[in-house]
Amino acid sequence: LILTGQDRGREALWRASLNGDKFQRIVNEGANTGVTISGDGKTLAFTRASMAMPNEVFKANADGSGVTQLSKTNADLLAQLDLAPAEDFEYVGALKAKVHGLIVKPPNFDKSKKYPMILLIHGGPQGAWLDAWSFRWNPQMWAARGYVVAAINPHGSTGYGQAFTEQITGDWGGACYEDLMKGTDHMLKLGYVDANRIGAAGGSFGGY
């Protein structure tokens, strides 16, 4: 059985045996969806996206090896843009838990300079920012205007275990808010964020 499931800001492919004795992550880069299996069971086909690439078609062996991009529909358009890939970061947040997030930097980034930052807060509240392309909340649109973008997955986010997800229940403004504030502090310590030019944006729960 091939499953899709979130794992630390990615939409991974997982392989499970029907008798329950094996559960293994086989593909984890970017956001992988729409998976199908060939008739002989040897090949997987799926779409993959990232914060720097809209969906394209990929294939892999059934064990997740040999990942190959088949389509390059947007290659010519993407070649005209400077889209930085998402970078992972982690810090200690509320309840002494490790909190994970993604950073997208602006074009021609220079770590010796100071940049304005936008903190993106996801909806849900039980959802997550993934290394995936979005036509609604796209970090690249902020980065293109010179912002460093921090997309944090605080308590309540999916992809970090059920207990982490359920913590938000009955406590919308508690650990989640503390995680976001500590995440902002973490970004300031990196040295390239201007403490006087920080904004936040989010829809649904993110707006709350």
PDB file of C-alpha atoms in Angstrom:
ATOM      1  CA  LEU A   1       0.000   0.000   0.000  1.00  0.00           C
ATOM      2  CA  ILE A   2       1.376   3.452  -0.980  1.00  0.00           C
ATOM      3  CA  LEU A   3       0.206   6.363   1.187  1.00  0.00           C
ATOM      4  CA  THR A   4       0.733  10.116   1.209  1.00  0.00           C
ATOM      5  CA  GLY A   5       1.213  11.857   4.541  1.00  0.00           C
ATOM      6  CA  GLN A   6       2.762  14.995   5.967  1.00  0.00           C
ATOM      7  CA  ASP A   7       6.122  14.831   7.725  1.00  0.00           C
ATOM      8  CA  ARG A   8       7.962  17.936   8.980  1.00  0.00           C
ATOM      9  CA  GLY A   9       6.838  20.354   6.299  1.00  0.00           C
ATOM     10  CA  ARG A  10       6.834  17.823   3.468  1.00  0.00           C
ATOM     11  CA  GLU A  11       4.147  15.659   1.851  1.00  0.00           C
ATOM     12  CA  ALA A  12       5.873  12.298   1.818  1.00  0.00           C
ATOM     13  CA  LEU A  13       5.155   8.978   0.154  1.00  0.00           C
ATOM     14  CA  TRP A  14       4.988   6.001   2.514  1.00  0.00           C
ATOM     15  CA  ARG A  15       4.975   2.273   1.859  1.00  0.00           C
ATOM     16  CA  ALA A  16       2.971   0.033   4.193  1.00  0.00           C
ATOM     17  CA  SER A  17       2.410  -3.697   4.220  1.00  0.00           C
ATOM     18  CA  LEU A  18      -1.187  -4.809   4.598  1.00  0.00           C
ATOM     19  CA  ASN A  19      -0.364  -7.104   7.510  1.00  0.00           C
ATOM     20  CA  GLY A  20       1.058  -4.134   9.421  1.00  0.00           C
ATOM     21  CA  ASP A  21       4.635  -5.337   9.863  1.00  0.00           C
ATOM     22  CA  LYS A  22       6.233  -2.556   7.791  1.00  0.00           C
ATOM     23  CA  PHE A  23       5.672   1.207   7.523  1.00  0.00           C
ATOM     24  CA  GLN A  24       8.395   3.112   5.724  1.00  0.00           C
ATOM     25  CA  ARG A  25       8.811   6.629   4.320  1.00  0.00           C
ATOM     26  CA  ILE A  26      10.165   6.222   0.795  1.00  0.00           C
ATOM     27  CA  VAL A  27       9.979   9.717  -0.777  1.00  0.00           C
ATOM     28  CA  ASN A  28      10.169  12.935   1.239  1.00  0.00           C
ATOM     29  CA  GLU A  29      11.408  15.876  -0.853  1.00  0.00           C
ATOM     30  CA  GLY A  30       8.808  18.568  -1.554  1.00  0.00           C
ATOM     31  CA  ALA A  31       5.085  17.818  -1.694  1.00  0.00           C
ATOM     32  CA  ASN A  32       4.231  14.560  -3.444  1.00  0.00           C
ATOM     33  CA  THR A  33       0.624  13.832  -4.384  1.00  0.00           C
ATOM     34  CA  GLY A  34      -1.546  12.052  -6.965  1.00  0.00           C
ATOM     35  CA  VAL A  35       0.470   8.842  -6.756  1.00  0.00           C
ATOM     36  CA  THR A  36      -0.371   5.859  -8.983  1.00  0.00           C
ATOM     37  CA  ILE A  37       1.262   2.451  -9.287  1.00  0.00           C
ATOM     38  CA  SER A  38       2.098   0.680 -12.553  1.00  0.00           C
ATOM     39  CA  GLY A  39       0.347  -2.576 -13.395  1.00  0.00           C
ATOM     40  CA  ASP A  40       3.430  -4.628 -12.561  1.00  0.00           C
ATOM     41  CA  GLY A  41       3.841  -2.847  -9.215  1.00  0.00           C
ATOM     42  CA  LYS A  42       7.406  -1.749  -9.998  1.00  0.00           C
ATOM     43  CA  THR A  43       6.965   1.956 -10.738  1.00  0.00           C
ATOM     44  CA  LEU A  44       5.292   4.901  -9.039  1.00  0.00           C
ATOM     45  CA  ALA A  45       4.085   8.016 -10.869  1.00  0.00           C
ATOM     46  CA  PHE A  46       3.181  11.147  -8.921  1.00  0.00           C
ATOM     47  CA  THR A  47       3.199  14.921  -8.998  1.00  0.00           C
ATOM     48  CA  ARG A  48       5.696  16.926  -6.983  1.00  0.00           C
ATOM     49  CA  ALA A  49       5.835  20.596  -6.070  1.00  0.00           C
ATOM     50  CA  SER A  50       7.946  22.794  -3.806  1.00  0.00           C
ATOM     51  CA  MET A  51       7.962  26.431  -2.761  1.00  0.00           C
ATOM     52  CA  ALA A  52      10.155  27.060  -5.815  1.00  0.00           C
ATOM     53  CA  MET A  53       8.336  24.845  -8.356  1.00  0.00           C
ATOM     54  CA  PRO A  54       4.702  24.280  -9.326  1.00  0.00           C
ATOM     55  CA  ASN A  55       3.544  20.681  -9.795  1.00  0.00           C
ATOM     56  CA  GLU A  56       5.414  18.531 -12.294  1.00  0.00           C
ATOM     57  CA  VAL A  57       5.159  14.801 -12.996  1.00  0.00           C
ATOM     58  CA  PHE A  58       7.774  12.465 -11.506  1.00  0.00           C
ATOM     59  CA  LYS A  59       8.341   8.725 -11.368  1.00  0.00           C
ATOM     60  CA  ALA A  60      10.241   6.437  -8.995  1.00  0.00           C
ATOM     61  CA  ASN A  61      10.840   2.784  -8.341  1.00  0.00           C
ATOM     62  CA  ALA A  62       8.337   1.166  -5.992  1.00  0.00           C
ATOM     63  CA  ASP A  63      10.837   1.418  -3.121  1.00  0.00           C
ATOM     64  CA  GLY A  64      11.216   5.172  -3.651  1.00  0.00           C
ATOM     65  CA  SER A  65      14.613   5.022  -5.360  1.00  0.00           C
ATOM     66  CA  GLY A  66      15.408   6.429  -8.785  1.00  0.00           C
ATOM     67  CA  VAL A  67      13.213   9.536  -8.578  1.00  0.00           C
ATOM     68  CA  THR A  68      13.080  11.115 -12.053  1.00  0.00           C
ATOM     69  CA  GLN A  69      11.293  14.240 -13.276  1.00  0.00           C
ATOM     70  CA  LEU A  70       9.218  13.483 -16.380  1.00  0.00           C
ATOM     71  CA  SER A  71       7.564  16.812 -17.199  1.00  0.00           C
ATOM     72  CA  LYS A  72       9.096  20.298 -17.291  1.00  0.00           C
ATOM     73  CA  THR A  73       6.008  22.305 -18.165  1.00  0.00           C
ATOM     74  CA  ASN A  74       7.138  25.479 -16.410  1.00  0.00           C
ATOM     75  CA  ALA A  75      10.906  25.267 -16.970  1.00  0.00           C
ATOM     76  CA  ASP A  76      11.117  28.228 -19.368  1.00  0.00           C
ATOM     77  CA  LEU A  77       9.060  30.472 -17.079  1.00  0.00           C
ATOM     78  CA  LEU A  78      10.937  29.453 -13.939  1.00  0.00           C
ATOM     79  CA  ALA A  79      14.273  30.142 -15.659  1.00  0.00           C
ATOM     80  CA  GLN A  80      13.278  33.823 -15.814  1.00  0.00           C
ATOM     81  CA  LEU A  81      12.828  34.032 -12.035  1.00  0.00           C
ATOM     82  CA  ASP A  82      15.075  33.931  -8.990  1.00  0.00           C
ATOM     83  CA  LEU A  83      13.137  31.636  -6.651  1.00  0.00           C
ATOM     84  CA  ALA A  84      14.991  30.594  -3.536  1.00  0.00           C
ATOM     85  CA  PRO A  85      14.247  27.081  -2.247  1.00  0.00           C
ATOM     86  CA  ALA A  86      12.739  26.754   1.210  1.00  0.00           C
ATOM     87  CA  GLU A  87      15.240  26.333   4.044  1.00  0.00           C
ATOM     88  CA  ASP A  88      14.416  24.370   7.198  1.00  0.00           C
ATOM     89  CA  PHE A  89      14.971  25.792  10.666  1.00  0.00           C
ATOM     90  CA  GLU A  90      14.171  24.586  14.164  1.00  0.00           C
ATOM     91  CA  TYR A  91      14.117  26.066  17.655  1.00  0.00           C
ATOM     92  CA  VAL A  92      12.729  25.327  21.128  1.00  0.00           C
ATOM     93  CA  GLY A  93       9.219  26.716  21.483  1.00  0.00           C
ATOM     94  CA  ALA A  94       6.431  26.440  24.036  1.00  0.00           C
ATOM     95  CA  LEU A  95       6.306  23.444  26.405  1.00  0.00           C
ATOM     96  CA  LYS A  96      10.030  22.921  25.589  1.00  0.00           C
ATOM     97  CA  ALA A  97       9.037  21.318  22.290  1.00  0.00           C
ATOM     98  CA  LYS A  98      11.060  21.534  19.084  1.00  0.00           C
ATOM     99  CA  VAL A  99       9.260  23.724  16.551  1.00  0.00           C
ATOM    100  CA  HIS A 100       9.992  23.587  12.826  1.00  0.00           C
ATOM    101  CA  GLY A 101       9.587  26.152  10.094  1.00  0.00           C
ATOM    102  CA  LEU A 102      10.604  27.131   6.569  1.00  0.00           C
ATOM    103  CA  ILE A 103      12.463  30.254   5.430  1.00  0.00           C
ATOM    104  CA  VAL A 104      12.265  31.749   1.933  1.00  0.00           C
ATOM    105  CA  LYS A 105      14.821  34.456   1.161  1.00  0.00           C
ATOM    106  CA  PRO A 106      14.529  37.268  -1.393  1.00  0.00           C
ATOM    107  CA  PRO A 107      16.378  37.325  -4.732  1.00  0.00           C
ATOM    108  CA  ASN A 108      20.057  38.291  -4.559  1.00  0.00           C
ATOM    109  CA  PHE A 109      20.032  37.670  -0.814  1.00  0.00           C
ATOM    110  CA  ASP A 110      23.040  39.085   1.074  1.00  0.00           C
ATOM    111  CA  LYS A 111      23.369  37.876   4.676  1.00  0.00           C
ATOM    112  CA  SER A 112      25.359  41.010   5.567  1.00  0.00           C
ATOM    113  CA  LYS A 113      22.281  43.197   4.937  1.00  0.00           C
ATOM    114  CA  LYS A 114      19.131  43.722   6.999  1.00  0.00           C
ATOM    115  CA  TYR A 115      15.806  42.709   5.454  1.00  0.00           C
ATOM    116  CA  PRO A 116      12.182  43.251   6.443  1.00  0.00           C
ATOM    117  CA  MET A 117      10.460  40.028   7.500  1.00  0.00           C
ATOM    118  CA  ILE A 118       6.959  38.702   7.072  1.00  0.00           C
ATOM    119  CA  LEU A 119       5.736  36.012   9.456  1.00  0.00           C
ATOM    120  CA  LEU A 120       3.191  33.842   7.666  1.00  0.00           C
ATOM    121  CA  ILE A 121       0.686  32.116   9.985  1.00  0.00           C
ATOM    122  CA  HIS A 122      -1.206  29.171   8.548  1.00  0.00           C
ATOM    123  CA  GLY A 123      -4.904  28.449   8.886  1.00  0.00           C
ATOM    124  CA  GLY A 124      -6.540  25.442  10.414  1.00  0.00           C
ATOM    125  CA  PRO A 125      -5.473  25.686  13.164  1.00  0.00           C
ATOM    126  CA  GLN A 126      -4.672  22.035  12.525  1.00  0.00           C
ATOM    127  CA  GLY A 127      -2.815  22.511   9.241  1.00  0.00           C
ATOM    128  CA  ALA A 128       0.760  23.200   8.192  1.00  0.00           C
ATOM    129  CA  TRP A 129       3.006  25.122   5.859  1.00  0.00           C
ATOM    130  CA  LEU A 130       4.503  22.622   3.440  1.00  0.00           C
ATOM    131  CA  ASP A 131       7.357  22.909   0.976  1.00  0.00           C
ATOM    132  CA  ALA A 132       4.723  23.145  -1.750  1.00  0.00           C
ATOM    133  CA  TRP A 133       3.554  25.596  -4.403  1.00  0.00           C
ATOM    134  CA  SER A 134       0.500  27.689  -3.613  1.00  0.00           C
ATOM    135  CA  PHE A 135      -1.654  29.912  -5.803  1.00  0.00           C
ATOM    136  CA  ARG A 136      -3.156  31.509  -2.684  1.00  0.00           C
ATOM    137  CA  TRP A 137      -0.433  31.996  -0.041  1.00  0.00           C
ATOM    138  CA  ASN A 138       2.807  31.919  -1.987  1.00  0.00           C
ATOM    139  CA  PRO A 139       5.908  32.948   0.008  1.00  0.00           C
ATOM    140  CA  GLN A 140       7.737  33.768  -3.222  1.00  0.00           C
ATOM    141  CA  MET A 141       5.414  36.735  -3.808  1.00  0.00           C
ATOM    142  CA  TRP A 142       6.623  38.257  -0.536  1.00  0.00           C
ATOM    143  CA  ALA A 143      10.265  37.321  -1.125  1.00  0.00           C
ATOM    144  CA  ALA A 144      10.163  38.914  -4.584  1.00  0.00           C
ATOM    145  CA  ARG A 145       9.368  42.233  -2.886  1.00  0.00           C
ATOM    146  CA  GLY A 146      12.400  42.002  -0.635  1.00  0.00           C
ATOM    147  CA  TYR A 147      11.018  40.241   2.438  1.00  0.00           C
ATOM    148  CA  VAL A 148      12.549  37.346   4.307  1.00  0.00           C
ATOM    149  CA  VAL A 149       9.614  34.981   4.811  1.00  0.00           C
ATOM    150  CA  ALA A 150       9.234  32.801   7.919  1.00  0.00           C
ATOM    151  CA  ALA A 151       6.560  30.101   7.680  1.00  0.00           C
ATOM    152  CA  ILE A 152       6.390  28.427  11.085  1.00  0.00           C
ATOM    153  CA  ASN A 153       4.473  25.272  12.036  1.00  0.00           C
ATOM    154  CA  PRO A 154       3.607  25.900  15.719  1.00  0.00           C
ATOM    155  CA  HIS A 155       1.727  23.651  18.135  1.00  0.00           C
ATOM    156  CA  GLY A 156      -1.444  22.452  16.445  1.00  0.00           C
ATOM    157  CA  SER A 157       0.285  21.879  13.106  1.00  0.00           C
ATOM    158  CA  THR A 158       0.015  18.576  11.272  1.00  0.00           C
ATOM    159  CA  GLY A 159       2.989  16.412  10.353  1.00  0.00           C
ATOM    160  CA  TYR A 160       4.678  16.384  13.762  1.00  0.00           C
ATOM    161  CA  GLY A 161       2.754  13.653  15.567  1.00  0.00           C
ATOM    162  CA  GLN A 162      -0.797  13.489  16.843  1.00  0.00           C
ATOM    163  CA  ALA A 163      -0.043  14.859  20.302  1.00  0.00           C
ATOM    164  CA  PHE A 164       1.549  17.996  18.801  1.00  0.00           C
ATOM    165  CA  THR A 165      -1.511  18.496  16.575  1.00  0.00           C
ATOM    166  CA  GLU A 166      -4.054  18.017  19.358  1.00  0.00           C
ATOM    167  CA  GLN A 167      -2.339  20.444  21.753  1.00  0.00           C
ATOM    168  CA  ILE A 168      -4.153  23.400  20.129  1.00  0.00           C
ATOM    169  CA  THR A 169      -7.572  22.046  21.163  1.00  0.00           C
ATOM    170  CA  GLY A 170      -9.021  24.439  23.725  1.00  0.00           C
ATOM    171  CA  ASP A 171      -5.862  26.569  23.718  1.00  0.00           C
ATOM    172  CA  TRP A 172      -5.857  28.583  20.496  1.00  0.00           C
ATOM    173  CA  GLY A 173      -3.889  31.508  21.863  1.00  0.00           C
ATOM    174  CA  GLY A 174      -1.494  29.679  24.180  1.00  0.00           C
ATOM    175  CA  ALA A 175       1.417  27.505  23.079  1.00  0.00           C
ATOM    176  CA  CYS A 176       0.772  28.312  19.414  1.00  0.00           C
ATOM    177  CA  TYR A 177       1.198  32.055  20.007  1.00  0.00           C
ATOM    178  CA  GLU A 178       4.270  31.482  22.161  1.00  0.00           C
ATOM    179  CA  ASP A 179       5.796  29.370  19.381  1.00  0.00           C
ATOM    180  CA  LEU A 180       5.298  32.169  16.846  1.00  0.00           C
ATOM    181  CA  MET A 181       6.853  34.793  19.119  1.00  0.00           C
ATOM    182  CA  LYS A 182       9.836  32.591  19.940  1.00  0.00           C
ATOM    183  CA  GLY A 183      10.176  31.840  16.237  1.00  0.00           C
ATOM    184  CA  THR A 184      10.346  35.564  15.527  1.00  0.00           C
ATOM    185  CA  ASP A 185      13.047  35.913  18.192  1.00  0.00           C
ATOM    186  CA  HIS A 186      14.934  33.063  16.520  1.00  0.00           C
ATOM    187  CA  MET A 187      14.785  34.828  13.159  1.00  0.00           C
ATOM    188  CA  LEU A 188      16.202  38.030  14.689  1.00  0.00           C
ATOM    189  CA  LYS A 189      19.160  36.080  16.074  1.00  0.00           C
ATOM    190  CA  LEU A 190      20.122  35.043  12.530  1.00  0.00           C
ATOM    191  CA  GLY A 191      21.373  38.588  12.000  1.00  0.00           C
ATOM    192  CA  TYR A 192      19.757  39.536   8.693  1.00  0.00           C
ATOM    193  CA  VAL A 193      16.236  40.529   9.822  1.00  0.00           C
ATOM    194  CA  ASP A 194      15.466  44.168  10.651  1.00  0.00           C
ATOM    195  CA  ALA A 195      13.743  44.183  14.055  1.00  0.00           C
ATOM    196  CA  ASN A 196      11.934  47.414  13.164  1.00  0.00           C
ATOM    197  CA  ARG A 197      10.391  46.036   9.966  1.00  0.00           C
ATOM    198  CA  ILE A 198       8.448  42.880  10.816  1.00  0.00           C
ATOM    199  CA  GLY A 199       4.888  42.098   9.775  1.00  0.00           C
ATOM    200  CA  ALA A 200       2.541  39.159  10.065  1.00  0.00           C
ATOM    201  CA  ALA A 201      -0.051  37.800   7.659  1.00  0.00           C
ATOM    202  CA  GLY A 202      -2.440  34.890   7.683  1.00  0.00           C
ATOM    203  CA  GLY A 203      -5.896  33.745   6.721  1.00  0.00           C
ATOM    204  CA  SER A 204      -8.564  31.929   8.741  1.00  0.00           C
ATOM    205  CA  PHE A 205      -6.857  30.826  11.968  1.00  0.00           C
ATOM    206  CA  GLY A 206      -3.736  32.680  10.822  1.00  0.00           C
ATOM    207  CA  GLY A 207      -5.772  35.870  10.808  1.00  0.00           C
ATOM    208  CA  TYR A 208      -7.105  35.069  14.268  1.00  0.00           C
TER     209      TYR A 208
END
